[in-house]
Amino acid sequence: MKVKQIKLMQGNEACVEGALAAGMKFFGGYPITPSTEISEISALKLPRVGGKFIQMEDEIAGIAATIGASLTGLKSMTATSGPGFSLKQENIGYAMLAEIPCVIVDVQRGGPSTGMPTAPSQSDIMQAKWGTHGDHPVIALSPNSVSETFHLTIRAFNLAEKYRTPVFLMLDEVVAHMREKIEIPVASELEIFDRVRPEENDTKYMAYKVPANHLVPPMASFGDGFDFHVTGLMHDEFGFPSNDTDNAEKLMNRIMNKVNDNINDIVDYEESFIKDATTIVLAYGITARSAINAVKTARERGHKVGLFRPTTIWPSPEKQIKKLLKNVKKIIVAELNLGQYVLEIERIVAGQAEVFFLGKANGEIITPTEILTKIEEVI
Amino acid sequence: MPSQLVRDNLRTNKLPHIWCAGCSNGIAMRAISQAIENLGFDKKKVCIVSGIGCSSRTSGYMNYNTLHTTHGRAIAFATGVKLANPNLKVMVVTGDGDCSAIGGNHLIHAARRNIDITTIVFNNNIYGMTGGQFSPTTPMENYGTTAPYGNMEKPFDICNLAAAAGATYVARGTTYHVNPLVKLLEKAMIKKGFALVDVMSTCPTYYGRKNKKGTPAKMLKYFKDNTIDTKRVEKLSKEQLENKIIIGEFKNTDELEFTDKYLELIKGWEG
Amino acid sequence: MSAGKKLLITEDWCKGCGICVEFCPTNVLEIKNGIVTVVDIDKCIKCGLCELRCPDYAIYLEEIENES
């Protein structure tokens, strides 16, 4: 956009707007509620900016085409919901090991199985972390508003390009479908990161070697003139399959550590009323909207309660939560599932504070009243 | 030092390949190289995409842009590559299990879409990499490690499948009839649209041993003695065609291709 | 003409499958100690059938450079 625009739109639409602002030029997907508007709007808008949209024959093909397109140099995205996210998991692992940047949007709905397709949930949080087999680096973001969906979609692309890895954008059905005011900034005000490519005349290009002062190996595109091989097998620095145990260890450490060593860059969060809080509510996505309302009411009633809202779900904001434990003695984790992210918080807290859980998996959101009741119950 | 053809098209530092002694996948890979050489393609624009299985190791050996993907998904990855960059000459090398079992859905939909991808199936009637289980192209009554009493399932004819689904060029060759195979591959590669060549390959280690097919050379000679060209099929009776492998061209038509159509759409929005 | 070609073997790549021996029309080749061996080069008619069907690219004909 050349001028700032104020619009009314839903989260799924803001996601596509963010993706286009980030430079998305390819979308490969398969229809699934409640993510379909992302496909529909991509189909409408991509050809107008020289981009490509394709509706594939299934969820697996959707992510496969997205990865293939990324390998030709295009910023690529796919979108799905729980059942489709499950189907995509094998190829997500492929993209993690082969280090192919792409964005995967999961508009979470009630599960397991077909579950409640039109109802919100936050029950894919652990699927995002552990869905694909093998050890793997995970970056997952979760917005709580239409406006934040726009910005976190851009951030998802930036992180994917910077760290050469798939990045998950974890929406929920409410954020995806609610309509809110959104201010779309001028394009020049947005920070956009493009993948590092090899020098054109690099005759010694090694597709999986990290040069000095680089985070990840520069990524060539098919057709650029670099002959290189990409595989989901353990591979050497040239990209060719290798069963060498030392090589496998080195590669695994490298793909894990590119995320683990840069947590400060990747992790983002929001704190409200934290300063003197002895009790905090930890919530993300739509649940954080109810939580802030509950926290404000609790404050009015004189309780020293704050809200911690991670926008980066994985890697978790471990350092920040540990820092809070100086004052915070009680943490209420509220989420739309029967106990997922709370396990991570319990791990981080490790007995240094009491952890309480407020969850729900019946297709309704957690209300401010329910959170307030929980606050007053534990205080 | 290997032959000029091998030097110019294969990654010689990755050879010898992992395929068993007498496996004819190597013959098929050479035939692909020969076809690319004959057509004079810009090798920097050739992209070989493969799935999982013996056949799919091909991508690691061919000295072009190469992508070794997940089981059954090569055509889906290739679809992304081709639509994203239509200037690439995209080819899929796959196996009978990879493309007609786990990847069957992608095969029929790429054919329906008529996207410009040349799919080359190394069809050896068995899952070789996993040790000899029957595949969707294992003939009935034949043995596999998971068909210890003989295969009870009717096999797929991959050519008829692809043709029915909408592929615009479909052919079958064998690793015995190498020169005709090269010609079929060339025609598939220059077809603007979804093209498929079913290459009858041999697996002496598993399929051959389980079914007492004899030496690698004998397995190739079986193709010599038991194939009938599509041009002759109409003249023969049902009995004469029994247990015969039909080779040659199954389909050769021209239809509007998917990426061309998409580029037209984009062009309409330029301004 | 065919006289300008030479039969070459890359022993390291030969897996001894015997396909070339079987398809050689003039019995030039044999498998010895698991590897293809030329037993009578004089009989070779440079037809190239061995190269065409060698799955391991271990045997092939190469043009000889004209010394003049």
CSV table of C-alpha atoms in Angstrom, one decimal, chain B:
chain,number,residue,atom,x,y,z
B,1,MET,CA,36.4,-42.3,-16.7
B,2,PRO,CA,32.8,-43.0,-17.8
B,3,SER,CA,31.3,-42.2,-21.2
B,4,GLN,CA,30.7,-38.7,-22.4
B,5,LEU,CA,26.9,-39.1,-21.9
B,6,VAL,CA,27.4,-40.1,-18.3
B,7,ARG,CA,30.0,-37.4,-17.7
B,8,ASP,CA,27.7,-34.7,-19.1
B,9,ASN,CA,24.5,-35.7,-17.3
B,10,LEU,CA,25.2,-37.6,-14.1
B,11,ARG,CA,27.0,-36.7,-10.9
B,12,THR,CA,29.9,-39.2,-11.5
B,13,ASN,CA,31.3,-38.6,-8.0
B,14,LYS,CA,28.1,-40.2,-6.6
B,15,LEU,CA,28.5,-43.3,-8.8
B,16,PRO,CA,28.4,-46.3,-8.7
B,17,HIS,CA,24.7,-46.0,-7.7
B,18,ILE,CA,23.0,-47.9,-4.9
B,19,TRP,CA,20.9,-50.1,-7.1
B,20,CYS,CA,21.4,-53.9,-7.0
B,21,ALA,CA,23.4,-55.8,-9.6
B,22,GLY,CA,21.2,-56.3,-12.6
B,23,CYS,CA,18.5,-53.8,-11.6
B,24,SER,CA,17.6,-52.0,-14.7
B,25,ASN,CA,16.8,-48.7,-13.1
B,26,GLY,CA,20.3,-47.7,-14.3
B,27,ILE,CA,19.3,-48.4,-17.9
B,28,ALA,CA,16.2,-46.2,-17.5
B,29,MET,CA,18.3,-43.4,-15.9
B,30,ARG,CA,20.7,-43.5,-18.8
B,31,ALA,CA,17.8,-43.4,-21.3
B,32,ILE,CA,16.5,-40.2,-19.6
B,33,SER,CA,20.0,-38.6,-19.9
B,34,GLN,CA,20.1,-39.7,-23.6
B,35,ALA,CA,16.7,-38.1,-24.3
B,36,ILE,CA,17.7,-34.8,-22.5
B,37,GLU,CA,21.0,-34.8,-24.5
B,38,ASN,CA,19.3,-35.5,-27.8
B,39,LEU,CA,16.8,-32.7,-27.2
B,40,GLY,CA,19.5,-30.3,-26.3
B,41,PHE,CA,17.7,-28.9,-23.3
B,42,ASP,CA,19.4,-26.2,-21.2
B,43,LYS,CA,20.4,-28.4,-18.3
B,44,LYS,CA,20.4,-25.4,-15.9
B,45,LYS,CA,16.6,-25.4,-16.5
B,46,VAL,CA,16.0,-29.1,-16.1
B,47,CYS,CA,14.5,-30.0,-12.7
B,48,ILE,CA,14.1,-33.6,-11.6
B,49,VAL,CA,11.8,-34.3,-8.8
B,50,SER,CA,11.5,-37.8,-7.2
B,51,GLY,CA,9.6,-39.4,-4.3
B,52,ILE,CA,10.8,-42.3,-2.2
B,53,GLY,CA,11.9,-45.8,-3.2
B,54,CYS,CA,14.6,-47.3,-5.4
B,55,SER,CA,13.5,-45.3,-8.5
B,56,SER,CA,13.5,-42.1,-6.6
B,57,ARG,CA,17.2,-42.2,-5.8
B,58,THR,CA,17.6,-41.1,-9.5
B,59,SER,CA,17.4,-37.4,-8.5
B,60,GLY,CA,20.6,-37.6,-6.5
B,61,TYR,CA,22.6,-38.9,-9.5
B,62,MET,CA,21.4,-36.6,-12.2
B,63,ASN,CA,23.4,-33.4,-12.6
B,64,TYR,CA,20.5,-30.9,-12.9
B,65,ASN,CA,18.3,-29.1,-10.4
B,66,THR,CA,17.2,-32.1,-8.3
B,67,LEU,CA,14.6,-32.6,-5.5
B,68,HIS,CA,14.2,-35.8,-3.6
B,69,THR,CA,10.9,-35.5,-1.7
B,70,THR,CA,8.7,-37.6,0.5
B,71,HIS,CA,6.9,-40.9,-0.4
B,72,GLY,CA,4.3,-40.5,-3.1
B,73,ARG,CA,4.5,-36.7,-3.2
B,74,ALA,CA,6.9,-36.0,-6.0
B,75,ILE,CA,4.2,-34.9,-8.4
B,76,ALA,CA,2.7,-32.5,-5.8
B,77,PHE,CA,6.1,-30.9,-5.1
B,78,ALA,CA,6.8,-30.8,-8.9
B,79,THR,CA,3.5,-29.0,-9.4
B,80,GLY,CA,4.6,-26.2,-7.0
B,81,VAL,CA,8.0,-26.0,-8.8
B,82,LYS,CA,6.4,-25.8,-12.2
B,83,LEU,CA,3.7,-23.3,-11.4
B,84,ALA,CA,6.1,-21.1,-9.5
B,85,ASN,CA,8.7,-21.2,-12.3
B,86,PRO,CA,7.1,-22.3,-15.7
B,87,ASN,CA,10.5,-21.8,-17.4
B,88,LEU,CA,11.8,-24.9,-15.8
B,89,LYS,CA,11.6,-28.3,-17.6
B,90,VAL,CA,10.1,-30.3,-14.7
B,91,MET,CA,10.3,-34.0,-14.7
B,92,VAL,CA,9.3,-36.5,-12.0
B,93,VAL,CA,11.0,-39.8,-11.6
B,94,THR,CA,8.9,-42.2,-9.6
B,95,GLY,CA,8.2,-45.9,-9.0
B,96,ASP,CA,5.1,-48.0,-9.4
B,97,GLY,CA,4.4,-47.9,-5.6
B,98,ASP,CA,5.4,-44.3,-5.2
B,99,CYS,CA,3.1,-43.0,-8.0
B,100,SER,CA,0.2,-45.4,-8.2
B,101,ALA,CA,-0.3,-46.4,-4.5
B,102,ILE,CA,0.7,-43.7,-2.0
B,103,GLY,CA,0.9,-41.0,-4.7
B,104,GLY,CA,-2.0,-42.1,-6.8
B,105,ASN,CA,-4.1,-39.1,-6.0
B,106,HIS,CA,-1.4,-36.7,-7.1
B,107,LEU,CA,-0.9,-38.6,-10.3
B,108,ILE,CA,-4.5,-38.5,-11.4
B,109,HIS,CA,-4.9,-34.8,-10.5
B,110,ALA,CA,-1.8,-33.6,-12.2
B,111,ALA,CA,-3.0,-35.5,-15.3
B,112,ARG,CA,-6.5,-33.9,-15.0
B,113,ARG,CA,-4.9,-30.5,-14.5
B,114,ASN,CA,-2.7,-31.1,-17.6
B,115,ILE,CA,0.3,-29.4,-16.0
B,116,ASP,CA,3.5,-29.5,-18.0
B,117,ILE,CA,5.3,-32.2,-16.1
B,118,THR,CA,7.0,-35.3,-17.6
B,119,THR,CA,6.5,-38.2,-15.3
B,120,ILE,CA,8.7,-41.2,-15.8
B,121,VAL,CA,7.7,-44.3,-13.8
B,122,PHE,CA,10.4,-47.0,-13.1
B,123,ASN,CA,7.9,-49.8,-12.9
B,124,ASN,CA,9.4,-53.0,-11.6
B,125,ASN,CA,6.2,-54.5,-10.2
B,126,ILE,CA,7.5,-54.5,-6.6
B,127,TYR,CA,8.4,-52.4,-3.6
B,128,GLY,CA,12.2,-53.0,-3.8
B,129,MET,CA,13.6,-50.6,-1.2
B,130,THR,CA,11.5,-52.2,1.6
B,131,GLY,CA,12.4,-55.7,0.6
B,132,GLY,CA,9.9,-57.1,-2.0
B,133,GLN,CA,6.3,-56.4,-1.0
B,134,PHE,CA,3.7,-56.6,-3.8
B,135,SER,CA,2.7,-53.2,-5.4
B,136,PRO,CA,-0.3,-52.0,-7.3
B,137,THR,CA,1.4,-53.2,-10.5
B,138,THR,CA,2.4,-56.7,-9.3
B,139,PRO,CA,0.5,-59.2,-11.6
B,140,MET,CA,-2.1,-61.4,-10.0
B,141,GLU,CA,-0.8,-64.7,-8.6
B,142,ASN,CA,2.8,-63.3,-8.5
B,143,TYR,CA,4.6,-63.5,-5.2
B,144,GLY,CA,5.9,-60.8,-2.9
B,145,THR,CA,6.9,-60.9,0.7
B,146,THR,CA,3.5,-59.7,1.7
B,147,ALA,CA,1.8,-61.9,-0.9
B,148,PRO,CA,3.2,-65.2,0.3
B,149,TYR,CA,0.2,-67.1,-1.3
B,150,GLY,CA,0.3,-65.1,-4.5
B,151,ASN,CA,-1.1,-61.6,-5.2
B,152,MET,CA,-4.9,-61.7,-4.9
B,153,GLU,CA,-5.4,-58.1,-6.2
B,154,LYS,CA,-5.9,-56.9,-9.7
B,155,PRO,CA,-3.1,-54.6,-10.8
B,156,PHE,CA,-3.2,-51.1,-12.2
B,157,ASP,CA,-2.3,-50.4,-15.8
B,158,ILE,CA,-0.6,-47.0,-15.1
B,159,CYS,CA,-0.8,-45.9,-18.7
B,160,ASN,CA,-4.5,-46.5,-18.9
B,161,LEU,CA,-4.9,-44.8,-15.6
B,162,ALA,CA,-3.0,-41.7,-16.6
B,163,ALA,CA,-4.7,-41.5,-20.0
B,164,ALA,CA,-8.1,-41.8,-18.5
B,165,ALA,CA,-7.3,-39.1,-15.9
B,166,GLY,CA,-6.4,-36.6,-18.7
B,167,ALA,CA,-2.7,-36.9,-19.4
B,168,THR,CA,-2.0,-35.6,-22.9
B,169,TYR,CA,1.0,-37.9,-23.7
B,170,VAL,CA,1.1,-41.5,-22.4
B,171,ALA,CA,3.5,-44.2,-23.5
B,172,ARG,CA,5.1,-47.4,-22.2
B,173,GLY,CA,8.6,-48.6,-22.9
B,174,THR,CA,11.0,-51.2,-21.5
B,175,THR,CA,14.6,-51.3,-20.3
B,176,TYR,CA,15.1,-54.0,-23.0
B,177,HIS,CA,13.9,-51.7,-25.9
B,178,VAL,CA,16.3,-48.9,-25.0
B,179,ASN,CA,16.4,-46.9,-28.2
B,180,PRO,CA,12.7,-46.9,-28.7
B,181,LEU,CA,12.4,-46.0,-25.0
B,182,VAL,CA,14.6,-42.9,-25.6
B,183,LYS,CA,12.3,-41.9,-28.4
B,184,LEU,CA,9.2,-42.2,-26.2
B,185,LEU,CA,10.9,-40.2,-23.5
B,186,GLU,CA,11.9,-37.5,-26.0
B,187,LYS,CA,8.3,-37.2,-27.1
B,188,ALA,CA,7.0,-37.0,-23.6
B,189,MET,CA,9.6,-34.4,-22.7
B,190,ILE,CA,8.6,-32.1,-25.5
B,191,LYS,CA,4.9,-32.5,-24.9
B,192,LYS,CA,3.5,-29.3,-23.5
B,193,GLY,CA,1.2,-30.9,-20.9
B,194,PHE,CA,1.1,-33.8,-18.5
B,195,ALA,CA,3.1,-36.6,-20.0
B,196,LEU,CA,3.8,-40.0,-18.6
B,197,VAL,CA,6.1,-42.8,-19.7
B,198,ASP,CA,5.7,-46.1,-17.9
B,199,VAL,CA,9.2,-47.7,-18.1
B,200,MET,CA,9.1,-51.4,-17.4
B,201,SER,CA,12.1,-52.0,-15.2
B,202,THR,CA,13.4,-55.2,-13.6
B,203,CYS,CA,14.1,-56.1,-9.9
B,204,PRO,CA,16.1,-59.3,-10.0
B,205,THR,CA,16.8,-59.2,-6.3
B,206,TYR,CA,13.2,-59.3,-5.0
B,207,TYR,CA,10.6,-59.6,-7.8
B,208,GLY,CA,12.8,-61.8,-9.9
B,209,ARG,CA,13.9,-64.1,-7.1
B,210,LYS,CA,10.4,-64.4,-5.5
B,211,ASN,CA,8.9,-65.3,-8.9
B,212,LYS,CA,11.7,-67.4,-10.3
B,213,LYS,CA,12.3,-65.1,-13.2
B,214,GLY,CA,16.0,-66.0,-13.7
B,215,THR,CA,19.0,-63.8,-14.3
B,216,PRO,CA,18.9,-60.1,-14.9
B,217,ALA,CA,19.5,-60.7,-18.6
B,218,LYS,CA,16.7,-63.3,-18.7
B,219,MET,CA,14.4,-60.8,-17.1
B,220,LEU,CA,15.2,-58.2,-19.8
B,221,LYS,CA,14.7,-60.8,-22.5
B,222,TYR,CA,11.3,-61.5,-21.1
B,223,PHE,CA,10.4,-58.0,-22.3
B,224,LYS,CA,11.7,-58.8,-25.8
B,225,ASP,CA,9.5,-61.9,-26.0
B,226,ASN,CA,6.3,-60.7,-24.3
B,227,THR,CA,5.6,-57.2,-25.5
B,228,ILE,CA,3.3,-56.0,-28.2
B,229,ASP,CA,3.2,-52.6,-29.7
B,230,THR,CA,0.0,-50.5,-29.3
B,231,LYS,CA,-0.2,-50.3,-33.1
B,232,ARG,CA,-0.6,-54.1,-33.3
B,233,VAL,CA,-3.1,-54.5,-30.4
B,234,GLU,CA,-6.2,-54.1,-32.5
B,235,LYS,CA,-5.2,-56.9,-34.8
B,236,LEU,CA,-4.8,-59.5,-32.1
B,237,SER,CA,-7.3,-61.6,-30.2
B,238,LYS,CA,-7.9,-61.5,-26.5
B,239,GLU,CA,-6.0,-64.8,-26.2
B,240,GLN,CA,-3.0,-63.6,-28.1
B,241,LEU,CA,-2.9,-60.5,-25.8
B,242,GLU,CA,-3.1,-62.5,-22.6
B,243,ASN,CA,-0.2,-61.8,-20.2
B,244,LYS,CA,1.5,-59.5,-22.8
B,245,ILE,CA,2.9,-56.1,-22.0
B,246,ILE,CA,1.6,-53.4,-24.3
B,247,ILE,CA,4.3,-50.9,-25.3
B,248,GLY,CA,4.5,-47.8,-27.4
B,249,GLU,CA,2.2,-44.8,-27.5
B,250,PHE,CA,-1.1,-44.9,-25.7
B,251,LYS,CA,-2.2,-41.3,-26.1
B,252,ASN,CA,-0.8,-38.2,-27.8
B,253,THR,CA,-3.1,-35.2,-27.9
B,254,ASP,CA,-2.7,-31.4,-27.5
B,255,GLU,CA,-4.7,-29.5,-25.0
B,256,LEU,CA,-4.4,-26.2,-23.2
B,257,GLU,CA,-1.8,-26.5,-20.5
B,258,PHE,CA,-2.4,-25.3,-16.9
B,259,THR,CA,0.6,-23.0,-16.3
B,260,ASP,CA,0.1,-21.4,-19.7
B,261,LYS,CA,-3.5,-20.6,-18.8
B,262,TYR,CA,-2.4,-19.2,-15.4
B,263,LEU,CA,0.2,-17.0,-17.0
B,264,GLU,CA,-2.5,-15.7,-19.3
B,265,LEU,CA,-4.5,-14.8,-16.3
B,266,ILE,CA,-1.6,-12.9,-14.7
B,267,LYS,CA,-0.9,-11.1,-18.0
B,268,GLY,CA,-4.5,-9.8,-17.9
B,269,TRP,CA,-3.8,-8.1,-14.6
B,270,GLU,CA,-0.6,-6.5,-15.7
B,271,GLY,CA,-0.8,-2.9,-16.7
